[in-house]
Coordinates of C-alpha atoms and ligand atoms in Angstrom, one line a residue:
M1425 CA 115.9 49.6 109.0
E1426 CA 118.2 52.5 109.9
Q1427 CA 117.1 54.9 112.6
V1428 CA 115.6 58.1 111.2
I1429 CA 117.6 61.2 112.4
T1430 CA 116.4 64.7 111.5
R1431 CA 117.6 68.1 112.5
F1432 CA 116.5 71.7 112.8
P1433 CA 119.4 74.0 112.2
P1434 CA 118.3 77.7 112.6
S1435 CA 120.7 80.6 112.2
P1436 CA 120.4 82.7 115.3
T1437 CA 120.0 86.0 113.6
G1438 CA 116.5 86.7 114.9
A1439 CA 113.4 85.2 116.4
L1440 CA 111.9 81.9 115.3
H1441 CA 109.4 82.7 112.6
I1442 CA 106.4 80.9 111.3
G1443 CA 108.4 79.3 108.4
G1444 CA 111.2 78.1 110.6
A1445 CA 108.7 76.7 113.1
R1446 CA 106.9 74.8 110.4
T1447 CA 110.3 73.3 109.3
A1448 CA 111.1 72.4 112.9
L1449 CA 107.7 70.8 113.3
F1450 CA 108.0 68.7 110.1
N1451 CA 111.4 67.4 111.2
W1452 CA 110.2 66.8 114.7
L1453 CA 107.1 65.0 113.5
F1454 CA 108.9 62.9 111.0
A1455 CA 111.4 61.8 113.7
R1456 CA 108.7 61.1 116.2
S1457 CA 106.5 59.3 113.7
R1458 CA 109.4 56.9 112.8
G1459 CA 110.7 56.4 116.3
G1460 CA 113.7 58.5 115.3
K1461 CA 115.8 61.2 116.8
F1462 CA 115.5 65.0 116.4
I1463 CA 118.6 67.2 116.7
L1464 CA 118.7 70.9 117.4
R1465 CA 121.7 72.7 115.9
I1466 CA 122.5 76.3 116.0
E1467 CA 124.2 77.5 112.8
D1468 CA 126.1 80.4 114.2
T1469 CA 129.0 80.7 111.8
D1470 CA 127.7 84.1 110.6
I1471 CA 129.4 85.6 113.7
E1472 CA 128.4 89.2 113.1
R1473 CA 124.7 88.5 112.8
S1474 CA 124.4 85.7 115.3
T1475 CA 123.4 86.7 118.8
E1476 CA 122.8 84.9 122.1
E1477 CA 119.6 86.7 122.4
S1478 CA 118.4 85.0 119.2
V1479 CA 119.5 81.6 120.4
K1480 CA 117.5 82.1 123.6
A1481 CA 114.5 83.4 121.6
I1482 CA 114.6 80.3 119.3
I1483 CA 114.9 77.9 122.2
D1484 CA 112.1 79.6 124.1
A1485 CA 109.8 79.3 121.1
M1486 CA 110.7 75.6 120.5
E1487 CA 110.0 74.9 124.2
W1488 CA 106.7 76.8 124.1
L1489 CA 105.7 74.7 121.1
E1490 CA 106.9 71.6 122.9
L1491 CA 109.1 70.5 120.1
S1492 CA 111.6 68.6 122.2
W1493 CA 115.0 67.6 120.8
D1494 CA 117.0 64.5 121.6
E1495 CA 120.4 66.0 121.1
G1496 CA 121.8 69.5 121.1
P1497 CA 121.7 72.3 120.9
Y1498 CA 125.0 71.9 119.1
F1499 CA 126.7 75.1 118.0
Q1500 CA 128.7 75.3 114.8
T1501 CA 131.2 77.7 116.3
H1502 CA 132.2 74.9 118.8
R1503 CA 132.9 72.6 115.9
L1504 CA 135.5 74.5 113.9
A1505 CA 138.1 71.7 114.3
V1506 CA 135.7 69.2 112.8
Y1507 CA 135.2 71.3 109.7
R1508 CA 139.0 71.8 109.3
E1509 CA 139.5 68.1 109.5
Y1510 CA 137.1 67.5 106.6
A1511 CA 138.5 70.4 104.7
E1512 CA 141.9 68.7 105.0
K1513 CA 140.4 65.5 103.6
L1514 CA 139.0 67.4 100.5
L1515 CA 142.3 69.1 100.1
G1516 CA 144.2 65.8 100.3
S1517 CA 142.0 64.1 97.7
G1518 CA 142.3 67.1 95.3
H1519 CA 138.6 68.2 95.8
A1520 CA 139.6 71.5 97.3
Y1521 CA 142.3 74.1 96.6
W1522 CA 143.5 77.3 98.2
C1523 CA 142.7 80.5 96.4
E1524 CA 144.4 83.8 96.7
C1525 CA 142.1 86.0 94.6
S1526 CA 141.4 89.1 96.5
G1527 CA 137.9 90.4 97.1
E1528 CA 138.6 93.4 95.0
E1529 CA 139.8 91.3 92.0
L1530 CA 136.8 89.0 92.3
E1531 CA 134.5 92.0 92.2
K1532 CA 136.2 93.3 89.1
R1533 CA 135.9 90.0 87.3
R1534 CA 132.3 89.7 88.4
N1535 CA 131.4 93.1 87.0
A1536 CA 133.2 92.3 83.7
A1537 CA 131.4 89.0 83.4
L1538 CA 128.0 90.7 84.0
A1539 CA 128.9 93.4 81.5
E1540 CA 129.6 90.7 78.9
G1541 CA 126.5 88.9 79.7
R1542 CA 128.4 85.9 81.2
K1543 CA 127.4 84.1 84.4
P1544 CA 129.5 85.8 87.2
K1545 CA 130.9 82.6 88.7
Y1546 CA 134.4 82.1 89.9
D1547 CA 136.7 81.8 86.9
G1548 CA 139.1 79.2 88.2
T1549 CA 142.2 81.4 88.4
C1550 CA 143.7 79.5 91.3
R1551 CA 142.3 76.0 90.3
S1552 CA 145.6 74.6 89.2
K1553 CA 148.1 76.9 91.0
G1554 CA 148.6 74.3 93.7
L1555 CA 148.8 77.0 96.4
D1556 CA 149.5 76.3 100.0
R1557 CA 147.6 77.6 103.0
A1558 CA 148.5 81.2 103.8
P1559 CA 146.9 84.2 105.5
N1560 CA 144.2 85.7 103.3
R1561 CA 143.7 82.6 101.3
V1562 CA 140.3 80.8 101.2
L1563 CA 139.7 77.2 100.5
R1564 CA 137.5 76.4 97.5
F1565 CA 135.7 73.3 96.5
R1566 CA 136.7 72.0 93.1
T1567 CA 133.3 71.6 91.5
P1568 CA 133.2 69.1 88.5
Q1569 CA 132.8 71.2 85.4
T1570 CA 130.9 68.7 83.4
G1571 CA 128.1 66.3 84.0
T1572 CA 124.9 66.7 86.1
T1573 CA 123.9 66.4 89.7
I1574 CA 120.5 65.0 90.4
L1575 CA 118.6 65.9 93.5
K1576 CA 116.0 63.1 94.2
D1577 CA 113.7 65.2 96.3
I1578 CA 111.1 63.3 98.4
I1579 CA 108.6 66.2 97.9
K1580 CA 109.5 67.8 94.6
G1581 CA 110.6 64.7 92.7
P1582 CA 113.9 64.6 90.8
I1583 CA 115.6 67.9 89.9
E1584 CA 118.6 67.9 87.6
F1585 CA 121.4 70.5 87.8
E1586 CA 124.2 71.1 85.3
N1587 CA 127.5 71.1 87.2
S1588 CA 128.9 73.7 84.8
E1589 CA 126.3 76.1 86.3
L1590 CA 127.8 75.7 89.8
D1591 CA 130.6 77.7 91.3
D1592 CA 133.8 76.5 92.9
L1593 CA 132.4 77.6 96.2
V1594 CA 134.4 78.8 99.1
I1595 CA 134.2 76.2 101.9
L1596 CA 136.6 77.8 104.4
K1597 CA 137.0 81.5 104.7
S1598 CA 140.4 83.0 105.3
D1599 CA 139.7 83.1 109.1
G1600 CA 139.1 79.3 109.0
V1601 CA 135.3 79.6 109.5
P1602 CA 133.3 77.4 107.2
T1603 CA 130.6 78.6 104.9
Y1604 CA 127.1 77.4 105.2
N1605 CA 127.1 74.8 102.4
F1606 CA 130.2 73.1 103.8
A1607 CA 129.4 73.2 107.5
V1608 CA 125.9 71.9 106.9
V1609 CA 127.2 68.9 105.0
I1610 CA 129.9 68.1 107.6
D1611 CA 127.3 68.4 110.4
D1612 CA 124.6 66.4 108.6
L1613 CA 127.2 63.8 107.8
T1614 CA 128.9 63.5 111.2
M1615 CA 125.5 63.7 113.1
G1616 CA 124.2 60.8 111.0
I1617 CA 121.3 62.8 109.6
T1618 CA 119.1 60.6 107.4
H1619 CA 116.5 63.1 106.3
V1620 CA 117.1 66.8 105.5
I1621 CA 113.7 68.5 105.5
R1622 CA 113.9 72.2 104.8
G1623 CA 112.4 75.2 103.0
D1624 CA 112.7 75.1 99.2
D1625 CA 114.7 78.3 99.3
H1626 CA 117.6 75.9 99.8
V1627 CA 116.9 73.8 96.7
N1628 CA 119.7 75.6 94.8
N1629 CA 122.2 74.8 97.6
T1630 CA 121.5 71.1 97.5
P1631 CA 123.5 70.1 94.4
R1632 CA 126.5 71.9 95.9
Q1633 CA 126.0 69.9 99.1
I1634 CA 125.5 66.7 97.1
L1635 CA 128.8 67.2 95.4
I1636 CA 130.6 67.6 98.7
Y1637 CA 129.1 64.4 100.0
K1638 CA 130.3 62.6 96.9
A1639 CA 133.8 64.1 97.1
L1640 CA 134.0 62.7 100.6
G1641 CA 132.7 59.3 99.5
A1642 CA 129.8 59.7 101.9
K1643 CA 126.3 58.4 101.7
L1644 CA 123.7 61.0 100.9
P1645 CA 120.8 61.8 103.3
Q1646 CA 117.3 62.0 101.7
F1647 CA 116.2 65.5 100.9
G1648 CA 112.7 67.0 101.1
H1649 CA 112.2 70.6 100.2
V1650 CA 109.0 72.1 101.6
P1651 CA 107.3 74.8 99.6
M1652 CA 107.2 78.3 100.9
I1653 CA 104.5 79.8 103.0
H1654 CA 102.6 82.7 101.5
G1655 CA 100.3 85.3 102.9
E1656 CA 96.7 85.8 101.7
D1657 CA 97.9 87.9 98.7
R1658 CA 100.0 84.9 97.6
S1659 CA 103.3 86.6 98.1
P1660 CA 105.9 85.1 100.5
L1661 CA 104.9 85.5 104.1
S1662 CA 106.6 88.6 105.6
K1663 CA 106.1 91.3 108.2
R1664 CA 103.7 93.0 105.8
H1665 CA 101.3 90.2 106.5
G1666 CA 101.4 90.8 110.3
A1667 CA 103.2 89.0 113.1
T1668 CA 105.7 86.5 111.9
S1669 CA 107.5 85.5 115.0
V1670 CA 106.2 82.5 117.0
M1671 CA 106.5 84.3 120.3
E1672 CA 104.4 87.2 119.0
Y1673 CA 101.6 84.7 118.6
K1674 CA 102.1 83.6 122.2
R1675 CA 101.8 87.2 123.3
M1676 CA 98.7 87.6 121.1
G1677 CA 97.0 84.8 123.1
F1678 CA 97.4 81.8 120.9
I1679 CA 97.9 78.4 122.4
P1680 CA 100.6 76.1 121.2
E1681 CA 98.3 73.3 120.0
A1682 CA 96.5 75.8 117.8
L1683 CA 99.6 77.2 116.2
L1684 CA 101.1 73.7 115.7
N1685 CA 97.8 72.6 114.1
C1686 CA 97.9 75.6 111.8
L1687 CA 101.5 75.1 110.9
V1688 CA 101.2 71.5 110.1
R1689 CA 98.5 72.2 107.6
L1690 CA 100.8 74.6 105.8
G1691 CA 101.9 72.1 103.2
W1692 CA 100.8 68.8 104.7
S1693 CA 97.3 67.3 104.6
H1694 CA 95.5 64.1 105.6
G1695 CA 92.3 63.9 103.5
D1696 CA 90.3 66.9 104.4
Q1697 CA 90.9 66.7 108.2
E1698 CA 91.7 70.0 109.8
I1699 CA 92.0 69.3 113.5
F1700 CA 94.8 67.0 114.8
S1701 CA 96.0 66.3 118.3
R1702 CA 99.7 66.1 118.7
Q1703 CA 99.5 62.3 119.1
E1704 CA 97.4 62.0 115.9
L1705 CA 99.9 64.0 114.0
I1706 CA 102.7 61.7 115.1
E1707 CA 100.6 58.8 113.9
K1708 CA 99.6 60.3 110.6
F1709 CA 102.5 62.5 109.4
S1710 CA 104.3 61.6 106.3
L1711 CA 106.4 63.4 103.8
E1712 CA 104.6 61.8 100.9
T1713 CA 101.6 63.9 101.5
V1714 CA 103.4 67.3 101.7
G1715 CA 102.2 69.3 98.7
K1716 CA 104.3 70.8 96.0
S1717 CA 102.8 74.3 95.9
P1718 CA 103.1 77.1 98.4
S1719 CA 100.6 77.1 101.2
I1720 CA 98.7 80.1 102.5
F1721 CA 98.8 81.2 106.0
T1722 CA 95.6 83.0 107.2
M1723 CA 94.9 84.6 110.5
E1724 CA 91.3 83.6 110.1
K1725 CA 92.2 79.9 110.1
L1726 CA 94.5 80.4 113.1
L1727 CA 91.8 82.2 115.0
W1728 CA 89.3 79.4 114.2
L1729 CA 91.8 76.8 115.4
N1730 CA 92.6 78.7 118.5
A1731 CA 88.9 79.1 119.4
H1732 CA 88.5 75.4 118.9
Y1733 CA 91.4 74.5 121.3
I1734 CA 90.2 77.0 123.8
K1735 CA 86.8 75.4 123.7
E1736 CA 88.3 71.9 124.0
N1737 CA 90.9 72.5 126.7
S1738 CA 90.1 71.9 130.3
P1739 CA 89.4 75.0 132.4
Q1740 CA 92.3 73.9 134.6
E1741 CA 94.8 74.0 131.8
L1742 CA 93.4 77.3 130.5
T1743 CA 93.7 78.7 134.0
R1744 CA 97.4 77.9 133.8
L1745 CA 97.7 79.4 130.3
L1746 CA 95.6 82.5 131.2
K1747 CA 97.4 83.5 134.4
P1748 CA 100.2 85.5 132.8
F1749 CA 97.6 87.5 130.9
L1750 CA 95.5 88.1 134.0
A1751 CA 98.6 89.3 135.9
E1752 CA 99.5 91.6 133.0
R1753 CA 96.2 93.3 133.6
N1754 CA 96.8 93.7 137.3
Y1755 CA 93.6 92.1 138.3
P1756 CA 93.3 91.1 141.9
E1757 CA 94.3 87.6 142.7
K1758 CA 91.5 85.0 142.8
P1759 CA 91.6 81.3 143.7
D1760 CA 92.1 78.8 140.9
H1761 CA 88.7 77.2 141.3
F1762 CA 87.1 80.6 140.8
L1763 CA 89.2 81.3 137.8
A1764 CA 88.4 77.9 136.3
A1765 CA 84.7 78.4 136.8
A1766 CA 84.8 81.8 135.2
I1767 CA 86.9 80.6 132.3
H1768 CA 84.5 77.8 131.7
T1769 CA 81.7 80.3 131.0
L1770 CA 84.0 82.1 128.5
Q1771 CA 85.4 79.1 126.6
P1772 CA 82.7 78.8 124.0
R1773 CA 83.0 82.5 123.1
T1774 CA 86.6 83.5 122.9
H1775 CA 89.2 83.2 120.1
T1776 CA 92.3 84.1 122.0
L1777 CA 93.6 84.3 125.6
V1778 CA 94.0 88.0 125.2
E1779 CA 90.3 88.2 124.4
M1780 CA 89.5 85.9 127.3
A1781 CA 91.7 87.9 129.8
D1782 CA 89.8 91.1 128.8
A1783 CA 86.5 89.4 129.1
M1784 CA 87.4 88.1 132.6
R1785 CA 87.5 91.7 133.9
F1786 CA 84.1 91.8 135.4
Y1787 CA 84.8 88.5 137.3
M1788 CA 88.1 89.8 138.6
V1789 CA 87.5 93.4 139.5
D1790 CA 85.2 94.2 142.4
G1791 CA 84.2 97.8 141.6
I1792 CA 83.2 97.4 138.0
E1793 CA 82.1 100.6 136.2
F1794 CA 79.1 100.7 134.0
E1795 CA 79.6 101.4 130.3
P1796 CA 77.9 104.8 130.0
E1797 CA 75.8 103.9 127.0
A1798 CA 74.7 100.6 128.4
A1799 CA 73.8 102.2 131.7
A1800 CA 71.9 105.0 130.0
K1801 CA 69.9 102.5 128.0
F1802 CA 69.2 99.8 130.6
L1803 CA 69.6 101.1 134.1
T1804 CA 66.5 103.2 133.9
A1805 CA 64.0 104.3 136.5
D1806 CA 61.4 101.7 135.6
M1807 CA 63.9 99.0 136.7
S1808 CA 63.9 100.1 140.3
G1809 CA 61.2 97.7 141.4
V1810 CA 62.7 94.8 139.5
F1811 CA 66.1 95.3 141.1
S1812 CA 64.7 95.6 144.7
G1813 CA 62.5 92.6 144.0
L1814 CA 65.4 90.5 142.8
I1815 CA 67.7 91.6 145.7
S1816 CA 65.2 90.6 148.3
E1817 CA 64.3 87.2 146.6
L1818 CA 67.9 86.3 145.8
S1819 CA 68.9 87.1 149.4
K1820 CA 66.7 84.3 150.5
L1821 CA 68.4 81.7 148.4
E1822 CA 70.5 79.0 150.1
T1823 CA 71.9 77.4 146.9
F1824 CA 72.9 79.8 144.3
D1825 CA 73.0 78.0 141.0
E1826 CA 71.4 78.1 137.6
A1827 CA 68.5 75.8 138.7
S1828 CA 67.7 78.0 141.8
L1829 CA 68.2 81.3 140.0
E1830 CA 65.8 80.7 137.1
P1831 CA 62.6 80.5 139.1
V1832 CA 63.5 83.7 141.1
F1833 CA 63.7 85.6 137.8
R1834 CA 60.6 84.1 136.4
N1835 CA 58.6 84.8 139.5
T1836 CA 59.9 88.3 139.9
A1837 CA 59.0 89.1 136.3
Q1838 CA 55.5 87.6 136.8
D1839 CA 54.9 89.5 140.0
L1840 CA 55.9 92.8 138.6
K1841 CA 54.3 92.1 135.2
V1842 CA 57.4 92.7 133.2
K1843 CA 58.7 90.4 130.5
L1844 CA 61.6 88.2 131.5
G1845 CA 63.4 89.4 128.4
K1846 CA 63.3 93.0 129.7
I1847 CA 65.1 92.1 132.9
A1848 CA 68.1 90.3 131.5
Q1849 CA 70.0 93.3 130.0
P1850 CA 69.6 95.6 133.0
V1851 CA 70.8 92.9 135.3
R1852 CA 73.7 92.1 132.9
V1853 CA 74.8 95.7 132.9
A1854 CA 74.7 95.8 136.7
L1855 CA 76.7 92.6 137.0
T1856 CA 79.2 93.0 134.2
G1857 CA 79.2 96.7 133.3
G1858 CA 78.2 96.0 129.7
T1859 CA 75.7 94.3 127.5
K1860 CA 77.7 91.3 126.3
S1861 CA 78.6 88.3 128.5
P1862 CA 78.0 84.6 128.9
G1863 CA 74.5 83.5 130.1
L1864 CA 73.2 85.5 133.0
F1865 CA 72.6 82.5 135.4
E1866 CA 76.0 81.1 134.6
I1867 CA 77.8 84.3 135.5
M1868 CA 75.7 84.7 138.6
E1869 CA 76.6 81.3 139.8
V1870 CA 80.3 82.0 139.3
L1871 CA 80.2 85.4 140.9
G1872 CA 78.3 84.0 143.9
K1873 CA 75.5 85.4 146.0
E1874 CA 77.3 88.1 147.9
A1875 CA 78.9 89.7 144.8
V1876 CA 75.7 89.5 142.8
I1877 CA 73.7 91.2 145.5
E1878 CA 76.3 93.8 146.0
R1879 CA 76.4 94.6 142.3
L1880 CA 72.6 94.7 142.0
Q1881 CA 72.5 97.1 145.0
K1882 CA 75.0 99.3 143.2
G1883 CA 72.9 99.1 140.1
L1884 CA 69.8 100.1 142.1
K1885 CA 71.6 103.1 143.6
Y1886 CA 72.6 104.2 140.1
I1887 CA 69.0 103.8 138.9
E1888 CA 67.7 105.8 141.9
T1889 CA 70.2 108.7 141.3
V1890 CA 69.3 109.2 137.6
Ligands
LIG340 N1 120.8 77.7 108.8 C1 120.0 77.4 107.7 C2 118.7 78.2 107.7 O1 118.3 78.6 108.7 C3 119.7 75.9 107.6 C4 119.3 75.4 106.3 C5 119.3 73.9 106.3 O2 118.3 73.3 106.8 O3 120.2 73.3 105.7 O4 118.2 78.4 106.7

């Protein structure tokens, strides 16, 4: 069996978006699942709109998602000689011709055609003029004017196109730069691409590309056009629906596994399974189970997946992922084992790394402030005895863990004849500043004896001054 070779060929005219990332993922997974090769190619022939910054942004996003490529990045602008060589072949075999129609003239004819209700395609003025290369001339592909072209799409099934509907498209512009439909064929052909998996916004380009392959006597790759991604209102995903760039999701505190898992389910399914590890995806991915209708991207699902991966990840790995978010908040530095222990308490209750970094505040900052409302409600005069009792009993502890803390609280409550439940919130406010946090004993164990006693003393001082 021939080796599978797929490619991801973004145009570097902006960031990597959710749709592009899904296409990259499907190509990557298909190659990895078949022991194949995955190529990254930068389609930068639109020189005015392509930027180095976008190339970098795309590569950063691919690296963040760990979609590794085996070859490339190739740049189309470095391959102009290859396109010219193939253009010559088409010219030589009569499948291409030079055209001298000016932009102005074409525009006029276009408008006339539209006014008469005709399809505004190239009218073939230069088709049989036998012109030579000259400045200001473009090279056009001689599209067959009769017959049909069939796209056997792996995902959509066969689609038939009337050749008469297709234009004699420009393949080389007058500056010698190829147009998309030509460059993509030559690249896919010379790079040995076996499977072209891309968004179905390209379906109408494919018959044009198939005709170029045929004119070159080349073997066709297999095509699979993946349905678009929609937002919750069932319109194509766009900025209106919120963040669209992959790296925005990174900044919002999503972890790559969660985003990948969310992306793969946009179109592909495996029974009703929702959670897939990368390895499992490689084992299970296939193009046959990609659906035919648009898939819906929802933030709710992504948050759910992210919470899942935060819960499942090791505290050590999360420490690594969380550090940049902690640094952004200018928290004082803490040792990794402390961070991991603190993170462990927050794992079951956070959806994003941003949320987690915010929730880490009371662990990281020494002089926490009390939220005014929480303090007013819970740090009340009647708690003074409880606080001093706890401070003196906790000071005697040699081990400071959940098992040793629980009896101290129980006994103090009993001695002072207050309900255990009445103690928890005031202590929580003293330790964390607010009323929401992981379990009290858990956070005390992480904070450690010294910090706990210091915070309770500060709480007591507050109580005594109100
Ligand atoms: N540069 C094209 C795009 O970004 C590639 C399309 C293709 O996969 O052929 O849409």
